mmCIF file of C-alpha atoms in Angstrom:
data_model
loop_
_atom_site.group_PDB
_atom_site.id
_atom_site.type_symbol
_atom_site.label_atom_id
_atom_site.label_comp_id
_atom_site.label_asym_id
_atom_site.label_seq_id
_atom_site.Cartn_x
_atom_site.Cartn_y
_atom_site.Cartn_z
ATOM 1 C CA UNK A 1 2.621 -5.880 -14.706
ATOM 2 C CA UNK A 2 5.886 -4.976 -13.012
ATOM 3 C CA UNK A 3 6.942 -7.810 -10.729
ATOM 4 C CA UNK A 4 8.609 -6.800 -7.465
ATOM 5 C CA UNK A 5 10.825 -9.470 -5.919
ATOM 6 C CA UNK A 6 12.059 -9.115 -2.363
ATOM 7 C CA UNK A 7 14.840 -11.077 -0.716
ATOM 8 C CA UNK A 8 15.094 -12.518 1.788
ATOM 9 C CA UNK A 9 11.495 -13.322 2.680
ATOM 10 C CA UNK A 10 12.428 -13.559 6.323
ATOM 11 C CA UNK A 11 15.257 -12.225 8.425
ATOM 12 C CA UNK A 12 16.213 -12.939 12.018
ATOM 13 C CA UNK A 13 18.427 -10.223 13.461
ATOM 14 C CA UNK A 14 20.295 -9.804 16.735
ATOM 15 C CA UNK A 15 19.286 -6.541 18.443
ATOM 16 C CA UNK A 16 21.701 -3.757 17.583
ATOM 17 C CA UNK A 17 22.803 -5.429 14.382
ATOM 18 C CA UNK A 18 22.036 -4.138 10.885
ATOM 19 C CA UNK A 19 19.554 -5.591 8.453
ATOM 20 C CA UNK A 20 19.259 -5.285 4.707
ATOM 21 C CA UNK A 21 16.361 -6.090 2.387
ATOM 22 C CA UNK A 22 16.630 -6.261 -1.377
ATOM 23 C CA UNK A 23 13.869 -5.384 -3.814
ATOM 24 C CA UNK A 24 14.234 -5.984 -7.532
ATOM 25 C CA UNK A 25 11.766 -4.864 -10.172
ATOM 26 C CA UNK A 26 11.151 -6.607 -13.490
ATOM 27 C CA UNK A 27 11.660 -3.308 -15.293
ATOM 28 C CA UNK A 28 13.171 0.048 -14.550
ATOM 29 C CA UNK A 29 11.201 2.255 -12.178
ATOM 30 C CA UNK A 30 12.718 5.445 -13.580
ATOM 31 C CA UNK A 31 9.838 7.489 -14.936
ATOM 32 C CA UNK A 32 10.120 9.844 -17.880
ATOM 33 C CA UNK A 33 9.653 12.688 -15.390
ATOM 34 C CA UNK A 34 13.008 11.796 -13.858
ATOM 35 C CA UNK A 35 11.581 10.385 -10.642
ATOM 36 C CA UNK A 36 11.894 6.773 -9.517
ATOM 37 C CA UNK A 37 8.647 5.699 -7.916
ATOM 38 C CA UNK A 38 9.874 3.131 -5.419
ATOM 39 C CA UNK A 39 8.677 3.286 -1.832
ATOM 40 C CA UNK A 40 9.060 1.165 1.291
ATOM 41 C CA UNK A 41 6.459 0.383 3.939
ATOM 42 C CA UNK A 42 6.489 -1.484 7.178
ATOM 43 C CA UNK A 43 3.546 -3.334 8.654
ATOM 44 C CA UNK A 44 3.790 -4.102 12.323
ATOM 45 C CA UNK A 45 1.772 -7.040 13.659
ATOM 46 C CA UNK A 46 -1.915 -6.267 13.669
ATOM 47 C CA UNK A 47 -1.444 -2.809 12.173
ATOM 48 C CA UNK A 48 -1.864 -1.095 8.829
ATOM 49 C CA UNK A 49 1.203 -0.516 6.700
ATOM 50 C CA UNK A 50 3.031 2.771 7.154
ATOM 51 C CA UNK A 51 5.332 4.667 4.849
ATOM 52 C CA UNK A 52 9.058 4.619 5.541
ATOM 53 C CA UNK A 53 10.847 5.705 2.376
ATOM 54 C CA UNK A 54 9.766 7.223 -0.943
ATOM 55 C CA UNK A 55 11.560 7.818 -4.226
ATOM 56 C CA UNK A 56 14.235 5.280 -3.306
ATOM 57 C CA UNK A 57 15.900 7.131 -0.457
ATOM 58 C CA UNK A 58 13.730 9.886 1.021
ATOM 59 C CA UNK A 59 12.648 9.229 4.578
ATOM 60 C CA UNK A 60 9.038 10.143 5.259
ATOM 61 C CA UNK A 61 8.231 12.607 8.008
ATOM 62 C CA UNK A 62 9.046 11.209 11.447
ATOM 63 C CA UNK A 63 10.899 8.135 10.206
ATOM 64 C CA UNK A 64 14.091 7.618 12.218
ATOM 65 C CA UNK A 65 17.376 7.896 10.368
ATOM 66 C CA UNK A 66 18.265 4.287 11.170
ATOM 67 C CA UNK A 67 16.179 3.505 8.085
ATOM 68 C CA UNK A 68 17.802 4.229 4.743
ATOM 69 C CA UNK A 69 17.051 3.398 1.151
ATOM 70 C CA UNK A 70 19.287 3.157 -1.868
ATOM 71 C CA UNK A 71 19.407 1.852 -5.399
ATOM 72 C CA UNK A 72 18.448 2.773 -8.910
ATOM 73 C CA UNK A 73 16.754 1.382 -11.989
ATOM 74 C CA UNK A 74 15.652 -2.085 -11.001
ATOM 75 C CA UNK A 75 17.649 -2.799 -7.833
ATOM 76 C CA UNK A 76 16.812 -1.278 -4.487
ATOM 77 C CA UNK A 77 17.764 -1.844 -0.861
ATOM 78 C CA UNK A 78 16.298 -0.927 2.501
ATOM 79 C CA UNK A 79 18.728 -0.908 5.395
ATOM 80 C CA UNK A 80 18.112 -0.720 9.106
ATOM 81 C CA UNK A 81 21.314 0.358 10.781
ATOM 82 C CA UNK A 82 20.571 -1.106 14.198
ATOM 83 C CA UNK A 83 17.555 -3.328 14.587
ATOM 84 C CA UNK A 84 15.463 -2.925 17.722
ATOM 85 C CA UNK A 85 12.504 -4.876 19.032
ATOM 86 C CA UNK A 86 10.145 -2.185 17.739
ATOM 87 C CA UNK A 87 11.313 -2.883 14.177
ATOM 88 C CA UNK A 88 9.689 -6.324 14.140
ATOM 89 C CA UNK A 89 7.424 -6.092 11.124
ATOM 90 C CA UNK A 90 6.895 -7.108 7.545
ATOM 91 C CA UNK A 91 8.572 -4.743 5.114
ATOM 92 C CA UNK A 92 7.210 -4.152 1.614
ATOM 93 C CA UNK A 93 8.557 -2.344 -1.409
ATOM 94 C CA UNK A 94 6.072 -0.854 -3.854
ATOM 95 C CA UNK A 95 6.346 0.539 -7.348
ATOM 96 C CA UNK A 96 4.025 3.285 -8.512
ATOM 97 C CA UNK A 97 5.832 4.015 -11.756
ATOM 98 C CA UNK A 98 3.345 2.085 -13.860
ATOM 99 C CA UNK A 99 -0.205 0.854 -13.448
ATOM 100 C CA UNK A 100 -1.090 -1.474 -11.899
ATOM 101 C CA UNK A 101 0.921 -0.535 -8.847
ATOM 102 C CA UNK A 102 2.543 -3.615 -7.376
ATOM 103 C CA UNK A 103 4.148 -4.662 -4.114
ATOM 104 C CA UNK A 104 6.914 -7.048 -3.219
ATOM 105 C CA UNK A 105 5.955 -10.213 -1.342
ATOM 106 C CA UNK A 106 7.121 -8.758 1.934
ATOM 107 C CA UNK A 107 10.109 -9.496 4.177
ATOM 108 C CA UNK A 108 9.425 -10.525 7.738
ATOM 109 C CA UNK A 109 11.988 -9.146 10.194
ATOM 110 C CA UNK A 110 12.240 -10.880 13.544
ATOM 111 C CA UNK A 111 14.498 -10.502 16.543
ATOM 112 C CA UNK A 112 16.833 -13.339 17.537
ATOM 113 C CA UNK B 1 -3.629 14.865 10.495
ATOM 114 C CA UNK B 2 -5.861 13.031 8.061
ATOM 115 C CA UNK B 3 -7.582 9.871 9.236
ATOM 116 C CA UNK B 4 -9.376 7.254 7.176
ATOM 117 C CA UNK B 5 -11.946 4.758 8.377
ATOM 118 C CA UNK B 6 -13.395 1.857 6.424
ATOM 119 C CA UNK B 7 -16.955 0.702 7.025
ATOM 120 C CA UNK B 8 -19.204 -1.951 5.560
ATOM 121 C CA UNK B 9 -20.385 -5.530 5.970
ATOM 122 C CA UNK B 10 -17.836 -8.001 7.260
ATOM 123 C CA UNK B 11 -19.568 -10.944 5.587
ATOM 124 C CA UNK B 12 -20.670 -11.187 1.982
ATOM 125 C CA UNK B 13 -22.172 -14.169 0.190
ATOM 126 C CA UNK B 14 -20.564 -15.565 -2.957
ATOM 127 C CA UNK B 15 -21.746 -13.934 -6.196
ATOM 128 C CA UNK B 16 -22.942 -10.849 -4.311
ATOM 129 C CA UNK B 17 -21.407 -7.367 -4.293
ATOM 130 C CA UNK B 18 -18.933 -6.237 -1.666
ATOM 131 C CA UNK B 19 -19.498 -2.603 -0.716
ATOM 132 C CA UNK B 20 -17.194 -0.555 1.478
ATOM 133 C CA UNK B 21 -17.019 3.123 2.326
ATOM 134 C CA UNK B 22 -14.029 5.109 3.495
ATOM 135 C CA UNK B 23 -14.724 8.204 5.572
ATOM 136 C CA UNK B 24 -11.976 10.797 5.620
ATOM 137 C CA UNK B 25 -11.511 13.152 8.540
ATOM 138 C CA UNK B 26 -8.925 15.810 9.285
ATOM 139 C CA UNK B 27 -8.691 16.718 5.627
ATOM 140 C CA UNK B 28 -10.882 17.294 2.603
ATOM 141 C CA UNK B 29 -11.085 14.888 -0.317
ATOM 142 C CA UNK B 30 -11.904 17.906 -2.470
ATOM 143 C CA UNK B 31 -8.777 19.781 -1.487
ATOM 144 C CA UNK B 32 -5.143 18.996 -2.062
ATOM 145 C CA UNK B 33 -3.459 16.851 -4.672
ATOM 146 C CA UNK B 34 -4.185 13.290 -3.717
ATOM 147 C CA UNK B 35 -5.465 10.045 -5.090
ATOM 148 C CA UNK B 36 -7.724 8.044 -2.832
ATOM 149 C CA UNK B 37 -7.054 4.359 -3.051
ATOM 150 C CA UNK B 38 -8.183 0.869 -2.086
ATOM 151 C CA UNK B 39 -5.716 -1.895 -1.308
ATOM 152 C CA UNK B 40 -6.415 -5.374 -0.029
ATOM 153 C CA UNK B 41 -4.457 -8.031 1.819
ATOM 154 C CA UNK B 42 -5.458 -11.668 1.662
ATOM 155 C CA UNK B 43 -5.115 -13.452 5.016
ATOM 156 C CA UNK B 44 -1.453 -13.887 5.822
ATOM 157 C CA UNK B 45 -0.437 -12.594 2.421
ATOM 158 C CA UNK B 46 0.938 -9.500 0.748
ATOM 159 C CA UNK B 47 -0.662 -6.312 -0.513
ATOM 160 C CA UNK B 48 -2.681 -5.902 -3.697
ATOM 161 C CA UNK B 49 -3.553 -2.529 -5.205
ATOM 162 C CA UNK B 50 -7.200 -2.376 -6.281
ATOM 163 C CA UNK B 51 -7.561 1.117 -7.686
ATOM 164 C CA UNK B 52 -7.417 4.882 -7.275
ATOM 165 C CA UNK B 53 -9.851 7.739 -7.587
ATOM 166 C CA UNK B 54 -9.189 11.455 -7.883
ATOM 167 C CA UNK B 55 -11.463 14.132 -6.415
ATOM 168 C CA UNK B 56 -12.881 14.774 -9.887
ATOM 169 C CA UNK B 57 -14.013 11.152 -10.106
ATOM 170 C CA UNK B 58 -11.321 9.936 -12.478
ATOM 171 C CA UNK B 59 -10.400 6.340 -11.739
ATOM 172 C CA UNK B 60 -7.644 3.807 -12.327
ATOM 173 C CA UNK B 61 -8.254 0.127 -11.668
ATOM 174 C CA UNK B 62 -6.128 -2.979 -11.436
ATOM 175 C CA UNK B 63 -6.791 -4.857 -14.692
ATOM 176 C CA UNK B 64 -7.051 -8.108 -12.727
ATOM 177 C CA UNK B 65 -10.186 -6.757 -11.047
ATOM 178 C CA UNK B 66 -11.306 -4.106 -13.501
ATOM 179 C CA UNK B 67 -14.393 -5.914 -14.773
ATOM 180 C CA UNK B 68 -15.760 -6.200 -11.215
ATOM 181 C CA UNK B 69 -14.579 -3.011 -9.501
ATOM 182 C CA UNK B 70 -16.160 0.399 -9.154
ATOM 183 C CA UNK B 71 -14.641 3.152 -7.030
ATOM 184 C CA UNK B 72 -16.639 6.331 -6.510
ATOM 185 C CA UNK B 73 -16.245 9.527 -4.516
ATOM 186 C CA UNK B 74 -18.674 11.783 -2.682
ATOM 187 C CA UNK B 75 -16.839 14.986 -1.840
ATOM 188 C CA UNK B 76 -19.879 16.411 -0.036
ATOM 189 C CA UNK B 77 -19.678 13.595 2.500
ATOM 190 C CA UNK B 78 -15.880 13.396 2.379
ATOM 191 C CA UNK B 79 -16.144 9.721 1.503
ATOM 192 C CA UNK B 80 -15.085 7.368 -1.233
ATOM 193 C CA UNK B 81 -16.381 3.881 -1.852
ATOM 194 C CA UNK B 82 -15.492 0.498 -3.263
ATOM 195 C CA UNK B 83 -17.838 -1.947 -4.935
ATOM 196 C CA UNK B 84 -16.608 -5.373 -5.991
ATOM 197 C CA UNK B 85 -19.171 -7.491 -7.771
ATOM 198 C CA UNK B 86 -19.553 -11.258 -8.160
ATOM 199 C CA UNK B 87 -17.312 -12.001 -5.205
ATOM 200 C CA UNK B 88 -15.857 -15.422 -4.495
ATOM 201 C CA UNK B 89 -13.988 -16.849 -1.521
ATOM 202 C CA UNK B 90 -10.818 -15.569 -3.201
ATOM 203 C CA UNK B 91 -11.979 -12.027 -2.412
ATOM 204 C CA UNK B 92 -11.788 -12.680 1.327
ATOM 205 C CA UNK B 93 -9.257 -10.142 2.555
ATOM 206 C CA UNK B 94 -8.569 -7.136 4.720
ATOM 207 C CA UNK B 95 -9.504 -4.082 2.701
ATOM 208 C CA UNK B 96 -7.653 -0.831 3.322
ATOM 209 C CA UNK B 97 -8.529 2.631 2.138
ATOM 210 C CA UNK B 98 -5.623 5.027 1.875
ATOM 211 C CA UNK B 99 -4.386 8.357 0.547
ATOM 212 C CA UNK B 100 -1.758 8.779 -2.152
ATOM 213 C CA UNK B 101 0.287 11.952 -2.477
ATOM 214 C CA UNK B 102 0.106 12.854 -6.171
ATOM 215 C CA UNK B 103 3.475 14.564 -6.394
ATOM 216 C CA UNK B 104 5.407 11.529 -5.214
ATOM 217 C CA UNK B 105 2.905 8.673 -5.663
ATOM 218 C CA UNK B 106 3.448 7.246 -2.218
ATOM 219 C CA UNK B 107 0.758 6.138 0.231
ATOM 220 C CA UNK B 108 1.023 8.452 3.206
ATOM 221 C CA UNK B 109 -2.080 7.566 5.203
ATOM 222 C CA UNK B 110 -3.914 4.283 5.692
ATOM 223 C CA UNK B 111 -7.153 3.274 7.308
ATOM 224 C CA UNK B 112 -7.068 0.556 9.945
ATOM 225 C CA UNK B 113 -8.434 -1.981 7.482
ATOM 226 C CA UNK B 114 -11.588 -4.055 7.564
ATOM 227 C CA UNK B 115 -11.837 -7.806 7.122
ATOM 228 C CA UNK B 116 -14.384 -8.924 4.573
ATOM 229 C CA UNK B 117 -15.150 -12.619 4.483
ATOM 230 C CA UNK B 118 -16.896 -14.168 1.512
ATOM 231 C CA UNK B 119 -18.858 -17.167 2.641
ATOM 232 C CA UNK B 120 -22.293 -18.678 2.250
#
C-alpha cells in the first residue's frame, strides 16, 4: 500500500495568516497516463469530507482561490493563503494512483 | 446536484453482517462515468477506503477487508450497497458512501455518513 504522511498533524493559525500542510507519499503518484492522482479534502467538524483540490493543484468547483496545491512525484503541499474561522477543519490528502486508495492521517487546523 | 444518503442499522452484533445501502438522488448511477464508493472513519480517526463499484457491477476492494466485503449495485433503484461480514468492535465507524469521478479519480460527492456500532 502507498503510505501517505501528513505534517504537521495539527496547526494553530492566527486569522489572516497563511497555513501550509505537507503530504508525502511512499512512492510516486505519477500514473503512466501522465496524471498525478493526489487530491485534498477538508472535513469540517461534524460534517462529511469535501473536495478541495485534485490532480495536485486543480481547485474543485466553488473552492475559493485562497486554497492552492502544489508538488510533484512524492511531495505535495496544500496552502491556505489567509486562514479564516471557517477554515477550521481536518485536512486530508488522498492518493488514487494505486489500489488500495489511501489517505493521510489528517491535519487539524485551528484558529489561535 | 447529486445527493447520497446512507441507510441501515446503527447497531450490529459481533460476528454478524453489517449491511448498508446508499440511495443516490439527483443523478443516475447508470449514467455518467463514475465509481460509487464506500469509505469509513473510525471514531476520532482518519479515513479508510473500503471499495468501489462501477455501474456494470465491477468491483475493487481494499485487500485488508476483501475477504469480508461485498459491494453491489442496483441501477433500477439507483442504489448501491455494502455488506461487511463477521464484524468485530474494530469495525465500529462512520460509514460514508460517495461518488468518484472516473476521469480524475477524485471523490466529488459524499453522503452525510452513518455511525455503525458493533456491540453485543
